[in-house]
Coordinates of C-alpha atoms in Angstrom, one line a residue:
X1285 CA 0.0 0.0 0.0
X1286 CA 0.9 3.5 -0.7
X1287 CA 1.9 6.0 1.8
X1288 CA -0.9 8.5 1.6
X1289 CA 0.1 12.5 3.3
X1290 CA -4.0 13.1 3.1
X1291 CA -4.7 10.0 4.8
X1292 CA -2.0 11.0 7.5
X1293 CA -3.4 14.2 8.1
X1294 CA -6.6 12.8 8.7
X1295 CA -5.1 10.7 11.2
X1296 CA -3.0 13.1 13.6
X1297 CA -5.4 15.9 13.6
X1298 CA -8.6 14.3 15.0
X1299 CA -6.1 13.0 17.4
X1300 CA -4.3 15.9 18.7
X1301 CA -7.5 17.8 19.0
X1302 CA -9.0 14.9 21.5
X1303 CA -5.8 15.2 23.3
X1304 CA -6.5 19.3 23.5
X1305 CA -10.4 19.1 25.0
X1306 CA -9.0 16.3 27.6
X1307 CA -6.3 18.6 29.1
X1308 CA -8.7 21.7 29.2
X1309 CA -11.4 19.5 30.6
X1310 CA -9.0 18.0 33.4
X1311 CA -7.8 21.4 34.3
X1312 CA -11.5 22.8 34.8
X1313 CA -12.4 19.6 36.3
X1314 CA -9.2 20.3 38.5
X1315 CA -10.4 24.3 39.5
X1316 CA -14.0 22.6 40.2
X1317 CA -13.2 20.4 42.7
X1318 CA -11.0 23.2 44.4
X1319 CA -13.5 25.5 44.7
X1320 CA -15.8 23.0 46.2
X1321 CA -12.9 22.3 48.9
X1322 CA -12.4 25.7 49.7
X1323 CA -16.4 26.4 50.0
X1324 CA -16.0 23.2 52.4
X1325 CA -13.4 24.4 54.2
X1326 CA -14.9 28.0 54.9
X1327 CA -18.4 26.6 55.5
X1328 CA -16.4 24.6 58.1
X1329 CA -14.9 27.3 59.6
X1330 CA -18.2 29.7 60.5
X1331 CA -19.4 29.7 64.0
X1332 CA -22.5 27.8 65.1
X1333 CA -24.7 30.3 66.8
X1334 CA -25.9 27.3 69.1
X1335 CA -23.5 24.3 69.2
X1336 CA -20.8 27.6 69.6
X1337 CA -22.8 29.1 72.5
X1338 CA -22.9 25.7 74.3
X1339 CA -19.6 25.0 74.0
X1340 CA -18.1 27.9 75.2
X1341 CA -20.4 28.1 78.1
X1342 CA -19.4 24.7 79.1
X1343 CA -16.0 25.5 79.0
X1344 CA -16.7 28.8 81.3
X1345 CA -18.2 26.7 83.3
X1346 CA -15.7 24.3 83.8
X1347 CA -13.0 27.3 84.2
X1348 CA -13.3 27.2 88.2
X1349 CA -12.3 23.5 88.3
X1350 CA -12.8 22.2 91.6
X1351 CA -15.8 24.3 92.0
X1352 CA -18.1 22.8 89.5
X1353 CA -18.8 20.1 92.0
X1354 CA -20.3 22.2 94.6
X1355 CA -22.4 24.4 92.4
X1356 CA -26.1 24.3 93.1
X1357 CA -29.5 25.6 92.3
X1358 CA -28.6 28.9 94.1
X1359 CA -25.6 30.8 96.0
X1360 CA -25.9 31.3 99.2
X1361 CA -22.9 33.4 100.8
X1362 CA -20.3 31.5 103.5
X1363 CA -23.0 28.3 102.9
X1364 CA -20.8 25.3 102.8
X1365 CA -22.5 21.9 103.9
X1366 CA -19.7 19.6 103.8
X1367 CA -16.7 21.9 103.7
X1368 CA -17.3 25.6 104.6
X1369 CA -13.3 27.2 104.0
X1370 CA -12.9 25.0 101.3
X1371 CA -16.1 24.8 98.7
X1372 CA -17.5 27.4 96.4
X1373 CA -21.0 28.8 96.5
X1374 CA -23.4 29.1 94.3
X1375 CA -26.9 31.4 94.9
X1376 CA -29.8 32.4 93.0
X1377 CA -29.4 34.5 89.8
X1378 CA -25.2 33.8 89.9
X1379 CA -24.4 35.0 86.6
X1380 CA -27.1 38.1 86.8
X1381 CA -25.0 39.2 89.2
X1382 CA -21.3 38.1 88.1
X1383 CA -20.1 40.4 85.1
X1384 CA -17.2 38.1 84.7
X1385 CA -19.3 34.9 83.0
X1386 CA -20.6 37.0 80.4
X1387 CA -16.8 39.0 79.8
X1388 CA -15.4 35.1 79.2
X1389 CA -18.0 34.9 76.9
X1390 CA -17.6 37.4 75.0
X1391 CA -13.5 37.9 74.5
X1392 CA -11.8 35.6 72.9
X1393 CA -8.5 36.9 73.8
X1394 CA -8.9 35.6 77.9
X1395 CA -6.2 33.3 79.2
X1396 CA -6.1 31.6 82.3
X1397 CA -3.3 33.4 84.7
X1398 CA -1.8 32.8 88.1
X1399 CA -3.5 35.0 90.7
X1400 CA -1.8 38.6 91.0
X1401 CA -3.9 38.7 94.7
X1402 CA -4.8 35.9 97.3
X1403 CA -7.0 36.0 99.7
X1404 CA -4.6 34.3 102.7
X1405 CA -6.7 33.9 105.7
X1406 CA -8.0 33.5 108.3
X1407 CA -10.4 30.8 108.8
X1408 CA -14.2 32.1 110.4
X1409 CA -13.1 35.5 109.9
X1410 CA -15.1 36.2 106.9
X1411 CA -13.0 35.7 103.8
X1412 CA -16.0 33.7 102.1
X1413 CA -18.0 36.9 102.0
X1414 CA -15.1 38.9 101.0
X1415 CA -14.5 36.6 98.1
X1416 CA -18.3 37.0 97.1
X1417 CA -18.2 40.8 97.4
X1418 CA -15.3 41.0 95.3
X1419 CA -16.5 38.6 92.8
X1420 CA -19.4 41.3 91.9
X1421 CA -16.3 43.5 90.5
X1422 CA -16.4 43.0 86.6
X1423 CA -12.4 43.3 86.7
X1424 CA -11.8 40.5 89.1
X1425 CA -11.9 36.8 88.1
X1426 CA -11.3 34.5 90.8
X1427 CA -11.8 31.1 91.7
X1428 CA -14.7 30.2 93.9
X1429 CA -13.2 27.0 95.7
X1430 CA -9.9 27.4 97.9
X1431 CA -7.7 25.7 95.6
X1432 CA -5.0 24.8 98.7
X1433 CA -2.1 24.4 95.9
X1434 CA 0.5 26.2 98.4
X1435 CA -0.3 24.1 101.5
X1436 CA -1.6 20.7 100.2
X1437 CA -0.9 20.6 96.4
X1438 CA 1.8 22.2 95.8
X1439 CA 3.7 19.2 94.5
X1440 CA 1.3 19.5 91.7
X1441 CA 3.3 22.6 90.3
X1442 CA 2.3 26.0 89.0
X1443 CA 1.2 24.6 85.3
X1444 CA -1.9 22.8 87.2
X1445 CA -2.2 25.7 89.8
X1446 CA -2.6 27.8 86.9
X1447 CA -4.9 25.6 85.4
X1448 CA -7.4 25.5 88.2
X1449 CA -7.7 29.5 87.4
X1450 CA -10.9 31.5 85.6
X1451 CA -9.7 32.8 82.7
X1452 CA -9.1 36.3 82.4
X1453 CA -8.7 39.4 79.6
X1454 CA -5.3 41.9 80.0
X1455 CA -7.4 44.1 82.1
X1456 CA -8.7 41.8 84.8
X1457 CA -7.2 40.6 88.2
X1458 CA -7.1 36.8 88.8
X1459 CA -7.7 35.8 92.5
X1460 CA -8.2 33.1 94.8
X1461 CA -8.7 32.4 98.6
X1462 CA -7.6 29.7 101.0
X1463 CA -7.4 30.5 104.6
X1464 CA -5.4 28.1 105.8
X1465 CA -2.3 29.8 103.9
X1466 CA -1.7 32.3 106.6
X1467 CA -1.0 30.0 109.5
X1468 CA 1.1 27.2 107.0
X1469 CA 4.8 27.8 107.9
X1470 CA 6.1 27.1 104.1
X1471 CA 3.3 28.8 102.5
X1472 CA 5.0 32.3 102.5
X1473 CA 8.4 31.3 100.5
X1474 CA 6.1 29.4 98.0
X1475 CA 4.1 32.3 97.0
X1476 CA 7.3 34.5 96.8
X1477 CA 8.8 31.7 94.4
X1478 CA 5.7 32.6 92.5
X1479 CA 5.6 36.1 92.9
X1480 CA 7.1 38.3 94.9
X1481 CA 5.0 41.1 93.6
X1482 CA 1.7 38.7 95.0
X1483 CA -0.9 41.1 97.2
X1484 CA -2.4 39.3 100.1
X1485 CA -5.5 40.3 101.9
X1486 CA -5.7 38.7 105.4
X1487 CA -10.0 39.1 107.0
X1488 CA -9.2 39.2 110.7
X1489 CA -11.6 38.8 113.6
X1490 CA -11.4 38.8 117.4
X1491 CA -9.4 35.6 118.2
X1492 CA -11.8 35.4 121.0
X1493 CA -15.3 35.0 118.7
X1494 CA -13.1 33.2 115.8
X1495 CA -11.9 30.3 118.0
X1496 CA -15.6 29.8 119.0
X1497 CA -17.4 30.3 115.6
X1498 CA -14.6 27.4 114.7
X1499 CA -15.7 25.2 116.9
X1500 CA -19.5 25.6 116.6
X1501 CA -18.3 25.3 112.8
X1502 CA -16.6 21.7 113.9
X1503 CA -19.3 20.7 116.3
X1504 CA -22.1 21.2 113.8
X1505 CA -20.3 18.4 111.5
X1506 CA -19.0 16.5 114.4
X1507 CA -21.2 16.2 117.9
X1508 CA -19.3 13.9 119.4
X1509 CA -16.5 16.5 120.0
X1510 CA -15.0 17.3 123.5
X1511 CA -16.4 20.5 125.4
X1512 CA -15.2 24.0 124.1
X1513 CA -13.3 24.0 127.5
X1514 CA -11.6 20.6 127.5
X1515 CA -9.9 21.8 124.3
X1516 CA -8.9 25.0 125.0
X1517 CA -6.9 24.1 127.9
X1518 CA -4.1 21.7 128.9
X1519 CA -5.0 22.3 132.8
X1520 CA -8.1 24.1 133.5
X1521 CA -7.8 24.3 137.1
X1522 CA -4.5 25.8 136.4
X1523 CA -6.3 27.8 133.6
X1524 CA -3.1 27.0 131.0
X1525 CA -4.5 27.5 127.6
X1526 CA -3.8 24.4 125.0
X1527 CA -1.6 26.4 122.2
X1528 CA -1.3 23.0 120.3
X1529 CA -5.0 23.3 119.6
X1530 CA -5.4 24.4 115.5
X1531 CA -8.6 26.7 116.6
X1532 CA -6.5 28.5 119.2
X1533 CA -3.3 28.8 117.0
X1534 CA -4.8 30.7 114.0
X1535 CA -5.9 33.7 116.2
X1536 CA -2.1 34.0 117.5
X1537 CA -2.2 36.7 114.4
X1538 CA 1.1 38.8 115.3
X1539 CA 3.2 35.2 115.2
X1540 CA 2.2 34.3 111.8
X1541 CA 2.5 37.3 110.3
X1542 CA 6.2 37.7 111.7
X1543 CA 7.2 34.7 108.9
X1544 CA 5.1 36.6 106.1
X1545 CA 7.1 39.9 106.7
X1546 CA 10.1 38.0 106.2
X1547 CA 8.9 37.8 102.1
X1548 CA 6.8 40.8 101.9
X1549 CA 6.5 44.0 102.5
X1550 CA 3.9 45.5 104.6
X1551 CA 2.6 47.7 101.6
X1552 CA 1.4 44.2 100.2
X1553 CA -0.4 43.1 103.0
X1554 CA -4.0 44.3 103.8
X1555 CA -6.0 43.3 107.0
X1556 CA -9.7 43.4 106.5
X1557 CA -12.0 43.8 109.9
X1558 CA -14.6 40.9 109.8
X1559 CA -16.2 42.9 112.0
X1560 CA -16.3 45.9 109.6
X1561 CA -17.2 43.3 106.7
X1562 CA -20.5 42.9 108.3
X1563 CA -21.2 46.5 110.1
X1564 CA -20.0 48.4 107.3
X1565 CA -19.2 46.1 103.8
X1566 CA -18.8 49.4 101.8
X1567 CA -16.3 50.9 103.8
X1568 CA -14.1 47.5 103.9
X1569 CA -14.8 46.9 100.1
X1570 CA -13.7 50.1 99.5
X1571 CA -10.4 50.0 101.4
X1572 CA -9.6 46.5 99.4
X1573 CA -10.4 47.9 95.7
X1574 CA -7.9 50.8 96.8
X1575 CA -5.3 48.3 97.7
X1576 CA -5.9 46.1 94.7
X1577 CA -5.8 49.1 92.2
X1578 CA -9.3 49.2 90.9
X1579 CA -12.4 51.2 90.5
X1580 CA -14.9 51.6 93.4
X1581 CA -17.4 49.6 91.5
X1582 CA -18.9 47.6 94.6
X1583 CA -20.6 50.1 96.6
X1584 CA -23.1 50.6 99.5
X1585 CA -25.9 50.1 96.6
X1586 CA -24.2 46.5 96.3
X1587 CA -25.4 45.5 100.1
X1588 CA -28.5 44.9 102.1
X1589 CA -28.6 44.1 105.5
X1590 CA -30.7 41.5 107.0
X1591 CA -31.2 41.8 110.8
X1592 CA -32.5 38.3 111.2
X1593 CA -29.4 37.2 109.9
X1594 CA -27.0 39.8 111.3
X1595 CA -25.0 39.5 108.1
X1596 CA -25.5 41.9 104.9
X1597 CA -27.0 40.3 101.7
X1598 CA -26.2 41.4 98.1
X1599 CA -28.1 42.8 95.9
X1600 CA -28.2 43.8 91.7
X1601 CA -27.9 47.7 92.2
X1602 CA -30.9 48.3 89.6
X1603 CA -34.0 46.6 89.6
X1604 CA -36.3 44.8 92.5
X1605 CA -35.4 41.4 93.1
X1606 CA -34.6 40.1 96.2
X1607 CA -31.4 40.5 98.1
X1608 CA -29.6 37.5 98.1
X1609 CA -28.3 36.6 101.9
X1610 CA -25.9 34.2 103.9
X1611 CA -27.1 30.9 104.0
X1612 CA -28.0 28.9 106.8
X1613 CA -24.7 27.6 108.0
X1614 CA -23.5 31.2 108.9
X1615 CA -24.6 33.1 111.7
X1616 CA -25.3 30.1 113.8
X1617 CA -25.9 30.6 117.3
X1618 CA -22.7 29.8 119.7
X1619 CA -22.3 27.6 122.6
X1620 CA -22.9 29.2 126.1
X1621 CA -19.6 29.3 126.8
X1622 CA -18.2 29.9 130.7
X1623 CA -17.4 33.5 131.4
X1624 CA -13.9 32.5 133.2
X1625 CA -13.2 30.8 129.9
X1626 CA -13.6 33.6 127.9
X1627 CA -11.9 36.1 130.0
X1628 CA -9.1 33.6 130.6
X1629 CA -8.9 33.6 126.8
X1630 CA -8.8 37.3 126.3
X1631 CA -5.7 37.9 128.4
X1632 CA -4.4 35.0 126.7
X1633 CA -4.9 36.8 123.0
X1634 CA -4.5 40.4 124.6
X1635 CA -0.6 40.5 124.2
X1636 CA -0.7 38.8 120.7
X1637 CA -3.4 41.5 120.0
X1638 CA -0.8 44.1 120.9
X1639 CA 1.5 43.0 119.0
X1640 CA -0.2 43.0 115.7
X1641 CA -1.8 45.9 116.5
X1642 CA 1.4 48.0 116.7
X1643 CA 2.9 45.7 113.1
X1644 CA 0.0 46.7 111.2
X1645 CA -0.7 50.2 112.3
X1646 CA -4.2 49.4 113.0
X1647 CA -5.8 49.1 116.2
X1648 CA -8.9 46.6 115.5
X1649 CA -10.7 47.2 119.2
X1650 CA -10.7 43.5 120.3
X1651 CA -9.8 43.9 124.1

């Protein structure tokens, strides 16, 4: 057979221009799968108005840690069943009245931080209440159970210390409370480690009331406890007072705070009256946002007091609703307690009160 050029041509040009219409059709069927990823990918990427919503408040929710387990139906203030210096609180219309869920909510940019204050102590001198007063402030985050990471946990380490805290924008202050810190001999060095620049409130109370409110405090968990007097002294004809005793130990004020003035400075210490935190919660309030650096937002419109209580309840400043007050394990009534015993017990505290009255400047009235 002949070689045939017309033939030939037949051949190659029906066959290149296949070839052509394949490679545009791969390269369009190339950009359309593309876009469909990328639409995939965006689509993916928009929030969820209500899986979102969830989500984050579940994770606000579980920012206090160790406090999700006590949370309730409502908050009362001081009301702690099982533990009351070491659970959180919840009370009616929480989150009405705390700015700081809805400011996690909304910013994005919050971290959790370790506390730049801590509420150290002392035990039944009315740090629960502080903590509650303060937690109105919409610059404060702070954790509503005592975390006790420099007296029991602190093998843990700072990462899960850190962990336990609310998180927090650039402009709020991260706190915390745990009582037992101020009488715990290593606590002081540990928080220094931390931060020496660390502020530390310490609520203080007549040693006198305090040691009795803690054992009332004891007594109404455990009935079966010795008498008030059997435990506060080693000899009571002799009238020796038992210092190894933990109740009688935390109101020896002046010797505890002789270790935390051997990390601190006085300027970062402030004593609170628990006295003055019920009389007058304004006035203290005021006196801790000064020392803490931050607006005068909770005010005397922030507090009602309840004279059947003897304590002062919060309120919403605008509106009607009712006042939200202590709950039923504070303000309990006190043992009758011998006269001899108490006097014996005032000039037992009366040169420990001296003392710390002439470290801190203050003169608190207790004699």
């Amino acid at each position: 057979m002949e070689y045939s050029p017309i033939l030939h041509s037949l051949h190659v040009v029906p066959s290149s221009h296949v070839k052509n219409k394949l490679f545009v059709f791969c390269i369009m069927l190339s950009l359309w799968v593309y876009m469909i990823y990328c639409c995939v990918g965006y689509c993916s990427t928009m929030p969820n108005l209500t899986y979102g919503s969830v989500n984050r408040q579940e994770k606000d929710a579980a920012v206090d840690n160790q406090e999700k387990s006590s949370l309730g139906a409502s908050r009362d203030l001081l009301n702690n069943e099982k533990d009351l210096d070491s659970r959180g609180e919840d009370w009616d219309e929480a989150k009405a009245l705390d700015d700081n869920a809805m400011s996690a909510f909304v910013n994005e940019t919050e971290s959790q931080k370790l506390p730049q204050a801590i509420i150290i102590g002392v035990k039944k001198g009315g740090t629960r209440a502080l903590l509650e007063f303060l937690r109105l402030h919409p610059d404060i985050r702070a954790v509503g159970a005592e975390p006790h990471f420099f007296d029991r946990n602190y093998d843990k380490g700072l990462s899960w210390y850190r962990e336990l805290m609310p998180k927090s924008s650039e402009g709020q202050l991260t706190m915390e409370k745990t009582p037992s810190y101020y009488v715990t001999k290593e606590v002081p060095s540990r928080i220094y480690i931390m931060s020496k620049d660390t502020k530390l409130i310490v609520v203080v109370r007549d040693p006198v009331t305090r040691v009795i409110s803690d054992y009332t405090q004891t007594r109404s968990k455990k009935p079966d406890i010795p008498s008030f007097e059997s435990l506060t002294f080693k000899n009571m004809s002799a009238g020796l007072i038992d210092t190894t005793w933990s109740a009688i130990q935390i109101g020896m004020y002046a010797k505890h705070l002789e270790r935390w003035l051997q990390y601190f400075p006085m300027e970062q210490l402030l004593f609170v009256s628990g006295e003055h935190l019920i009389s007058d919660p304004a006035g203290e309030m005021a006196r801790v946002q000064d020392f803490l650096g931050l607006r005068r937002v909770v005010t005397e419109k922030h507090f009602h007091f309840n004279p059947a209580k003897g304590f002062p309840c919060l309120k919403r400043p605008e509106g009607n609703s009712k006042p939200h007050c202590l709950g039923k394990t504070k303000g309990r009534t006190h043992p009758n307690i011998d006269p001899e015993v108490v006097r014996r017990l005032r000039d037992f505290y009366k040169p420990f009160n001296s003392k710390f009255y002439q470290m801190t400047g203050h003169d608190f009235g207790w004699d």
